[in-house]
Amino acid sequence: MAFNRRSKNITQGVARSPNRSMYYAMGYETADFDKPMVGIANGHSTITPCNSGLQKLADIAITAIREAGANPQVFGTPTISDGMSMGTEGMKYSLISREVISDCIETAVNGQWMDGCLVIGGCDKNMPGGMMAMARTNVPSIYVYGGTIKPGNWKGKDLTIVSAFEAVGEFTAGRMSKEDFDGIERNACPSSGSCGGMYTANTMSSSFEALGLSLMYSSTMANPDDEKTGSAAQSARVLVEAIKKDLKPRDIINRKSIENAVALIMATGGSTNAVLHYLAIAHAAEVEWTIDDFERVRRRVPVICDLKPSGKYVATDLHRAGGIPQVMKLLLNAGLMHGDCMTITGRTLAEELADLPDQPRADQDVIRTLDKALYKEGHLAILKGNLAPDGCVAKISGLKNPVITGPARVFEDEYSAMDAILADRIKPGDVLVLRYLGPKGGPGMPEMLAPTSALIGKGLGESVGLITDGRFSGGTWGMVVGHVAPEAAVGGTIGLVKEGDSVTIDARQLLIQLNVPEAEIASRRAAWKAPAPRYTRGVLAKYAALATPANKGAVTG
């Protein structure tokens, strides 16, 4: 009974226990109690294409775990589709679902005293929610990503879900025909799998390879392809070996492995949400990691992958070009990753990458060498100033000039901002300020993909700034700054901005500034009153009461 936490801790060494009766009801035999009990946290649902292809991965993992001499125990986790809830009240539940998923997995793994856990997820919050739970429970665990969607196509042009959001702005601006608008909408998502660019789902899954808790190449496989089920089966076998070795998440997640994950995020041009999620993962693993660490890594790691949203290619293109392992080999050779970090296979990262070529294939341009980087420094900049003394996140890839000073156009919600954009009331040089959308104020930090995509579609992506205490989709790009802390709902300066105030975003100087005399700001602060909570019952109210600030990961515990 070397592996079975239940036999050691519940039966207390007693040869027979009434606990076993319920297992016999599920078909267990006496010999099964000498085997590890392995949880499978299954995120399958028909809510979203991101998760609709997960059951086949759970099924193959069940078989592989049994064949490896362990007992699978399957339980479910919920998901919220960011793409489907975008622009609605439902988006407020997106970040909250990260906490719910984490709590669900912790509850099942610890409540049923499992010996290990294989987490399967697809949509954006599945990944950080699962990883946070893995760090909290600290039983041998592995993450199985559901896989990316394949690109859609309309008139010879590859599409992703962001294509549909940007088409709204182009169509309303008269820059797109009804035929093309309908064609993009109908063809953007052709299969099961998560959004195809280096958006949040692919950003987090890719970083899990670098973190050491997912198998190599697994993050860029397409969900419909057979190699994805093969990878899930291999993940199950690796997990059973990790249980035998007692190799746990906190043996793998440490400051150096998180730095590896963040370096990979910078090199691939990943989502702003990764900042929030790695703060949360570090918190769960009790690893010292702050928002300033992202800026430290950014300054030394270049962007070497030409991926959407600001680049040309999608995750399946990256997979064909050599995948995340090839990117990591380039970074490792340049001294930008820690090769001595342990992975779930029991081998170090350097050992995992040892047989890869030192240079990417010459017949592709998805992955570039460091001397031909798209940007010499990373793209996720941490800005500070009187508008965000505790920090905020700017995504500066794809911008010719990441500096703007202009008049504030102030909105208390996303919908009024969207109306102003579509009605052409936003002009070049304006700086939109969307507030009371933070962890407590939203609550739940809703994403602003609809207004940012509308700006792109209107041709204003380079000339209009947008500042918010909410979040952005991984598909967002442009002159955008999110995660402003402190948020408006707790008295942050963003709540004191008035229409027409001069505001500066300067990613070169890492500055975000309200250009108003300090005495005037102090006067406004003295007159400010906290708004009443938007929700007083249910999960939204609970989250608003418990959530930490964005610069602390917006976690509940």
XYZ file of C-alpha atoms in Angstrom:
557
model
C 0.000 0.000 0.000
C 2.942 2.280 -0.616
C 1.025 4.606 -2.918
C -2.414 4.811 -1.363
C -3.014 7.923 0.749
C -6.467 6.580 1.600
C -5.176 3.336 3.103
C -2.651 5.216 5.223
C -4.806 8.058 6.401
C -8.421 6.929 6.496
C -8.285 3.261 7.458
C -5.284 3.919 9.727
C -3.748 0.553 8.849
C -6.875 -1.457 9.667
C -7.103 -4.519 7.430
C -10.788 -3.998 6.704
C -12.780 -0.779 6.699
C -16.421 0.126 6.017
C -15.053 2.757 3.595
C -14.353 -0.075 1.173
C -17.987 -1.069 0.798
C -18.702 1.880 -1.438
C -15.734 1.049 -3.652
C -16.943 -2.525 -4.060
C -20.202 -1.025 -5.320
C -18.190 0.567 -8.168
C -16.619 -2.741 -9.162
C -13.415 -2.630 -7.129
C -11.693 -5.869 -6.093
C -9.680 -6.393 -2.914
C -6.398 -6.051 -4.822
C -7.430 -2.587 -6.025
C -6.832 -1.123 -2.583
C -3.100 -1.665 -3.063
C -3.154 0.554 -6.172
C -2.915 4.349 -6.402
C -6.233 6.171 -6.658
C -5.829 8.723 -9.453
C -8.278 11.566 -9.964
C -9.170 12.731 -13.451
C -10.480 16.285 -13.295
C -12.488 16.345 -16.517
C -13.424 19.759 -17.921
C -15.544 18.303 -20.738
C -18.672 20.242 -21.613
C -20.723 21.150 -24.653
C -20.741 24.811 -23.631
C -17.786 25.740 -25.821
C -15.686 24.220 -28.627
C -12.688 24.624 -26.317
C -14.080 21.854 -24.072
C -16.341 19.849 -26.366
C -13.475 17.583 -27.430
C -12.211 16.668 -23.953
C -14.189 13.484 -23.252
C -12.098 11.409 -25.649
C -8.998 12.547 -23.750
C -10.557 11.557 -20.429
C -11.547 8.169 -21.864
C -8.047 7.371 -23.116
C -6.539 8.562 -19.815
C -8.878 6.232 -17.886
C -7.689 3.266 -19.945
C -4.026 4.224 -19.666
C -4.212 4.690 -15.889
C -5.788 1.235 -15.473
C -3.201 -0.361 -17.738
C -0.451 1.309 -15.696
C -1.748 -0.353 -12.516
C -3.760 2.446 -10.915
C -7.437 3.189 -10.374
C -8.963 6.215 -12.168
C -11.603 8.276 -10.391
C -13.336 10.778 -12.665
C -14.990 13.997 -11.561
C -16.082 17.129 -13.371
C -15.107 20.786 -13.348
C -17.145 23.680 -14.784
C -16.087 26.092 -17.497
C -17.148 29.500 -18.760
C -16.588 30.297 -22.424
C -14.831 33.634 -22.589
C -15.624 34.012 -26.276
C -19.322 33.342 -25.792
C -19.712 35.448 -22.652
C -17.659 38.353 -24.022
C -19.540 41.645 -23.903
C -22.244 40.276 -21.589
C -22.818 40.091 -17.838
C -21.661 36.483 -18.115
C -18.085 37.667 -18.664
C -17.974 38.657 -14.981
C -17.971 34.934 -14.179
C -14.925 34.173 -16.340
C -12.099 34.965 -13.908
C -14.241 33.789 -11.018
C -14.452 30.399 -12.727
C -10.685 30.083 -12.270
C -11.225 30.134 -8.520
C -14.230 27.797 -8.743
C -12.305 25.266 -10.853
C -9.403 25.356 -8.424
C -11.732 24.900 -5.470
C -13.565 22.018 -7.201
C -10.357 20.096 -7.875
C -8.972 20.729 -4.389
C -12.260 19.610 -2.859
C -12.394 16.339 -4.822
C -8.703 15.450 -4.521
C -8.450 16.164 -0.804
C -12.017 15.162 0.087
C -11.560 11.748 -1.554
C -7.884 11.592 -0.531
C -6.567 10.842 -4.020
C -2.967 9.813 -4.639
C -2.568 11.831 -7.827
C -4.497 13.946 -10.299
C -4.631 14.334 -14.072
C -6.298 17.633 -14.979
C -7.891 18.029 -18.424
C -8.987 21.483 -19.590
C -9.484 23.619 -22.646
C -10.872 27.139 -22.161
C -8.841 30.018 -20.743
C -9.455 29.672 -16.991
C -9.243 25.868 -17.022
C -5.458 26.019 -17.162
C -4.634 28.387 -14.269
C -7.517 27.011 -12.196
C -6.190 23.492 -12.623
C -2.585 24.459 -11.945
C -3.521 26.388 -8.804
C -5.316 23.290 -7.515
C -2.343 21.089 -8.375
C -0.092 23.409 -6.361
C -2.526 23.551 -3.441
C -3.160 19.798 -3.097
C 0.467 18.936 -3.899
C -0.173 15.331 -4.868
C 1.610 14.080 -8.026
C -0.214 15.754 -10.904
C -0.013 16.475 -14.624
C -1.892 18.887 -16.878
C -3.427 17.639 -20.133
C -4.414 20.483 -22.437
C -7.423 19.792 -24.638
C -5.648 21.173 -27.686
C -5.982 24.104 -30.011
C -8.635 24.630 -32.643
C -7.627 24.511 -36.283
C -7.731 27.824 -38.148
C -10.868 28.791 -40.003
C -10.718 30.087 -43.550
C -12.625 32.591 -45.638
C -11.570 33.453 -49.167
C -8.082 32.102 -48.587
C -7.445 33.934 -45.313
C -6.865 32.068 -42.047
C -9.289 33.032 -39.273
C -9.529 32.839 -35.492
C -12.311 33.884 -33.112
C -10.733 37.347 -32.904
C -11.340 37.736 -36.650
C -15.066 37.715 -35.897
C -14.768 40.370 -33.179
C -12.633 42.627 -35.384
C -15.079 42.158 -38.254
C -17.752 43.928 -36.187
C -15.696 47.125 -36.228
C -14.821 46.798 -39.903
C -18.420 46.136 -40.919
C -19.841 49.054 -38.928
C -17.113 51.298 -40.358
C -18.209 50.367 -43.870
C -14.886 48.671 -44.581
C -16.360 45.162 -45.012
C -19.233 43.734 -47.056
C -22.142 41.833 -45.506
C -21.036 38.757 -47.438
C -17.570 38.838 -45.872
C -18.925 39.649 -42.416
C -21.245 36.623 -42.523
C -18.531 34.459 -44.049
C -16.057 35.266 -41.296
C -18.649 34.735 -38.565
C -19.640 31.322 -39.928
C -16.131 30.057 -40.650
C -13.934 31.449 -37.853
C -14.271 28.312 -35.671
C -14.246 25.131 -37.795
C -13.727 22.437 -35.145
C -13.361 21.589 -31.474
C -10.378 23.072 -29.633
C -9.332 26.290 -27.948
C -8.890 29.651 -29.698
C -6.064 29.264 -32.183
C -3.714 32.225 -31.750
C -1.317 32.805 -28.872
C -4.313 33.860 -26.840
C -4.822 32.974 -23.176
C -5.541 29.228 -23.503
C -2.551 28.548 -25.752
C -0.388 30.941 -23.726
C -1.052 29.081 -20.484
C -0.818 25.596 -21.975
C 2.477 26.493 -23.691
C 3.874 27.869 -20.465
C 2.993 24.625 -18.659
C 5.508 22.817 -20.868
C 8.138 25.286 -19.686
C 6.922 25.029 -16.089
C 7.475 21.268 -16.259
C 3.951 19.973 -15.603
C 2.807 19.122 -19.144
C 4.435 16.865 -21.708
C 6.581 18.342 -24.456
C 4.716 19.307 -27.658
C 1.322 18.766 -26.001
C 0.300 22.433 -25.939
C 0.276 23.069 -29.684
C -1.455 19.890 -30.844
C -4.894 20.344 -32.424
C -7.788 18.774 -30.527
C -9.197 16.834 -33.528
C -5.868 15.125 -34.306
C -4.966 11.607 -33.160
C -1.676 12.763 -31.639
C -3.676 14.621 -28.999
C -5.253 11.427 -27.647
C -1.856 9.717 -27.793
C -0.374 12.522 -25.701
C -3.180 12.192 -23.156
C -2.483 8.478 -22.786
C 1.230 9.106 -22.357
C 0.469 11.816 -19.784
C -1.487 9.245 -17.759
C 1.396 6.783 -17.853
C 3.883 9.474 -16.814
C 1.626 10.484 -13.937
C 1.455 6.940 -12.543
C 5.267 6.819 -12.582
C 5.381 10.194 -10.814
C 3.093 8.802 -8.110
C 5.477 5.878 -7.614
C 8.367 8.356 -7.315
C 6.313 10.729 -5.136
C 7.210 13.569 -7.525
C 4.850 16.398 -6.571
C 3.967 19.807 -8.090
C 5.871 21.752 -5.443
C 8.974 19.732 -6.307
C 8.627 21.278 -9.774
C 7.020 24.717 -9.268
C 9.592 27.113 -7.830
C 10.956 30.540 -8.604
C 13.233 29.258 -11.376
C 10.556 27.194 -13.123
C 8.096 30.107 -12.997
C 10.813 32.264 -14.533
C 11.118 29.651 -17.300
C 7.369 29.817 -17.893
C 7.358 33.618 -18.030
C 10.367 33.655 -20.374
C 8.447 31.348 -22.721
C 5.402 33.639 -22.533
C 7.527 36.627 -23.503
C 9.241 34.770 -26.358
C 5.920 33.679 -27.857
C 4.068 36.996 -27.455
C 1.561 35.548 -24.981
C -1.519 36.957 -23.286
C -1.644 39.725 -20.668
C -3.744 37.324 -18.592
C -0.615 35.271 -17.967
C 0.560 37.987 -15.565
C -2.561 37.599 -13.443
C -2.497 33.817 -13.615
C 1.170 33.306 -12.712
C 0.784 35.603 -9.748
C -2.074 33.295 -8.692
C -0.123 30.082 -9.385
C 2.883 31.377 -7.431
C 0.551 32.256 -4.551
C -0.942 28.751 -4.577
C 2.528 27.168 -4.587
C 3.790 29.614 -1.933
C 6.555 30.825 -4.230
C 7.801 34.405 -3.953
C 6.902 36.117 -7.238
C 5.707 39.697 -7.808
C 4.434 41.813 -10.660
C 7.875 43.428 -10.898
C 9.407 40.044 -11.746
C 7.557 40.070 -15.068
C 9.249 43.324 -16.005
C 12.624 41.895 -14.997
C 12.142 38.904 -17.311
C 10.684 41.047 -20.111
C 13.801 43.180 -20.364
C 16.032 40.225 -21.168
C 13.812 37.948 -23.293
C 13.030 38.877 -26.916
C 9.853 37.997 -28.826
C 10.897 35.343 -31.346
C 7.552 33.862 -32.480
C 5.371 35.561 -35.087
C 1.965 34.637 -33.687
C -1.501 36.134 -33.587
C -2.998 38.409 -32.328
C -0.346 40.888 -33.493
C 1.571 38.446 -35.711
C 0.771 36.191 -38.659
C 0.547 32.601 -37.441
C -1.528 30.344 -35.180
C -0.684 27.499 -32.779
C -0.927 24.751 -35.399
C 1.678 26.623 -37.485
C 3.932 26.793 -34.420
C 3.464 23.058 -33.886
C 4.582 22.253 -37.439
C 7.563 24.589 -37.052
C 8.904 22.705 -34.021
C 6.537 23.611 -31.219
C 7.293 24.967 -27.791
C 10.312 22.652 -27.260
C 12.129 24.279 -30.186
C 11.443 27.735 -28.735
C 12.713 26.580 -25.350
C 15.874 25.107 -26.879
C 16.727 28.511 -28.370
C 16.124 30.215 -25.028
C 18.075 27.564 -23.120
C 21.083 27.882 -25.408
C 21.000 31.659 -24.916
C 21.041 31.297 -21.132
C 17.449 32.539 -20.834
C 16.013 29.396 -19.218
C 17.067 27.272 -16.263
C 17.836 23.819 -17.641
C 18.252 22.233 -14.205
C 14.549 22.561 -13.344
C 12.774 19.247 -12.782
C 9.814 18.169 -14.944
C 6.988 15.711 -14.299
C 8.826 13.035 -16.315
C 11.562 12.904 -13.665
C 14.024 14.437 -16.111
C 15.305 18.001 -16.087
C 14.247 20.516 -18.692
C 17.715 20.356 -20.262
C 17.440 16.574 -20.518
C 14.007 16.889 -22.145
C 15.429 19.261 -24.771
C 18.799 17.562 -25.287
C 18.020 15.917 -28.631
C 16.433 18.964 -30.276
C 18.322 20.915 -32.949
C 20.035 24.118 -31.867
C 18.446 26.056 -34.737
C 14.844 26.065 -36.002
C 14.114 24.655 -39.427
C 15.033 26.945 -42.307
C 11.774 26.290 -44.189
C 9.609 28.156 -41.662
C 9.428 31.684 -40.245
C 7.110 31.140 -37.288
C 10.061 30.679 -34.907
C 12.948 33.091 -35.357
C 16.463 32.950 -34.022
C 17.308 35.455 -31.299
C 19.425 37.585 -33.623
C 16.367 37.999 -35.867
C 13.810 38.583 -33.115
C 10.604 40.464 -33.838
C 11.254 42.588 -30.739
C 14.458 42.809 -28.719
C 12.506 42.819 -25.458
C 9.331 41.140 -24.289
C 5.908 42.559 -25.013
C 4.187 42.546 -21.599
C 5.356 45.734 -19.923
C 4.599 46.655 -16.322
C 3.750 50.361 -16.136
C 3.535 52.483 -13.006
C 2.654 56.085 -12.225
C 0.011 58.048 -10.380
C -2.721 56.247 -12.340
C -1.411 52.840 -11.251
C 1.046 53.091 -8.351
C 0.753 49.331 -7.771
C 1.262 48.535 -11.432
C -0.641 47.635 -14.576
C 0.025 45.592 -17.719
C 0.521 46.913 -21.242
C 0.792 44.664 -24.285
C 3.096 46.552 -26.616
C 3.714 44.096 -29.476
C 2.608 45.175 -32.916
C 2.795 48.899 -32.104
C 4.927 51.318 -34.107
C 4.826 53.901 -31.313
C 3.846 52.705 -27.803
C 3.388 56.280 -26.517
C 0.267 58.437 -26.402
C -0.906 61.523 -24.519
C -4.482 62.546 -25.056
C -7.813 63.548 -23.560
C -9.562 61.003 -21.356
C -12.855 59.622 -22.588
C -14.353 58.185 -19.411
C -16.779 55.244 -19.256
C -18.193 53.465 -16.237
C -18.864 50.253 -18.158
C -17.913 48.399 -21.323
C -21.225 48.823 -23.101
C -21.239 52.628 -23.227
C -17.656 52.580 -24.497
C -18.616 50.117 -27.217
C -21.534 52.313 -28.269
C -19.222 55.334 -28.518
C -16.717 53.434 -30.671
C -19.311 52.057 -33.071
C -20.996 55.498 -33.324
C -17.658 57.102 -34.324
C -17.520 59.317 -31.239
C -13.960 58.166 -30.476
C -11.275 60.013 -32.427
C -7.546 59.469 -33.020
C -5.583 60.709 -30.012
C -8.297 59.871 -27.472
C -7.556 57.729 -24.411
C -10.518 55.635 -23.289
C -10.761 55.036 -19.537
C -12.988 52.084 -18.632
C -13.314 51.718 -14.874
C -15.128 50.006 -12.007
C -14.279 46.770 -13.817
C -11.599 45.408 -11.473
C -11.657 42.307 -9.251
C -14.034 43.934 -6.770
C -15.658 46.554 -8.965
C -16.654 44.361 -11.917
C -16.701 42.163 -10.064
C -14.466 39.610 -11.716
C -12.348 41.785 -14.046
C -14.322 41.234 -17.272
C -12.336 41.227 -20.519
C -12.587 44.095 -22.988
C -12.202 42.198 -26.277
C -15.307 43.752 -27.844
C -14.199 47.415 -27.549
C -10.536 46.709 -28.322
C -11.464 44.645 -31.386
C -13.890 47.345 -32.483
C -11.066 49.890 -32.289
C -8.906 47.646 -34.479
C -11.755 47.168 -36.911
C -12.302 50.941 -37.072
C -8.620 51.459 -37.870
C -7.923 53.114 -34.495
C -5.692 50.458 -32.936
C -2.523 52.539 -33.251
C -4.009 55.968 -32.534
C -6.382 55.457 -29.583
C -5.368 54.377 -26.084
C -7.474 52.327 -23.699
C -6.922 52.042 -19.948
C -8.943 49.809 -17.634
C -8.900 48.177 -14.223
C -10.493 45.210 -15.986
C -8.723 42.673 -18.200
C -8.086 42.024 -21.866
C -8.586 38.926 -23.930
C -5.475 37.129 -25.080
C -6.679 38.130 -28.531
C -6.330 41.842 -27.778
C -3.623 44.054 -29.200
C -3.222 47.795 -29.614
C -2.493 50.729 -27.305
C -4.127 48.996 -24.343
C -3.343 48.942 -20.616
C -5.182 46.712 -18.145
C -5.079 45.398 -14.565
C -4.742 48.961 -13.235
C -4.126 48.808 -9.475
C -5.476 50.032 -7.197
C -8.800 49.671 -8.998
C -11.513 52.334 -9.044
C -13.807 50.466 -6.634
C -11.291 50.769 -3.775
C -10.415 54.410 -4.437
C -7.703 54.047 -7.053
C -6.754 57.106 -9.082
C -8.423 55.651 -12.181
C -11.737 56.375 -10.412
C -10.811 60.071 -10.129
C -10.213 60.747 -13.855
C -12.605 63.248 -15.423
C -13.670 63.582 -19.036
C -11.063 65.578 -20.968
C -8.209 65.151 -18.458
C -4.818 64.685 -20.089
C -3.562 61.100 -19.741
C -0.226 59.613 -20.796
C 0.606 56.010 -21.691
C 4.348 55.653 -22.283
C 5.536 52.060 -22.573
C 9.080 53.217 -23.275
C 9.343 54.950 -19.908
C 7.015 52.379 -18.272
C 4.769 55.277 -17.252
C 1.026 55.698 -16.889
C 0.115 59.171 -15.711
C -2.867 61.406 -15.036
C -1.548 64.829 -15.974
C -3.436 66.729 -13.271
C -1.878 68.627 -10.315
C -1.509 66.523 -7.177
C -3.572 69.026 -5.206
C -6.480 68.546 -7.607
C -6.147 64.764 -7.381
C -6.154 64.999 -3.576
C -9.272 67.152 -3.689
C -11.054 64.658 -5.922
C -9.994 61.799 -3.654
C -11.403 63.538 -0.604
C -14.750 63.906 -2.364
C -14.830 60.322 -3.720
C -17.279 57.853 -2.225
C -17.120 54.091 -2.620
C -19.990 52.766 -4.729
C -22.415 50.242 -3.307
C -21.618 46.598 -4.212
C -23.164 45.619 -7.524
C -24.062 42.177 -6.143
C -24.949 41.252 -2.577
C -25.531 37.488 -2.920
C -24.066 34.532 -4.758
C -20.684 33.811 -6.236
C -20.149 37.320 -7.617
C -20.678 38.831 -4.177
C -18.372 36.259 -2.581
C -15.636 36.979 -5.091
C -15.962 40.751 -4.704
C -15.597 40.381 -0.936
C -12.579 38.080 -1.042
C -10.557 38.992 -4.135
C -7.054 40.384 -3.763
C -5.911 43.243 -6.059
C -4.836 42.498 -9.627
C -1.165 42.987 -8.758
C -1.589 40.140 -6.246
C -3.278 37.794 -8.724
C -6.943 38.582 -7.948
C -7.184 35.359 -5.927
C -9.659 34.463 -3.194
C -7.436 32.384 -0.955
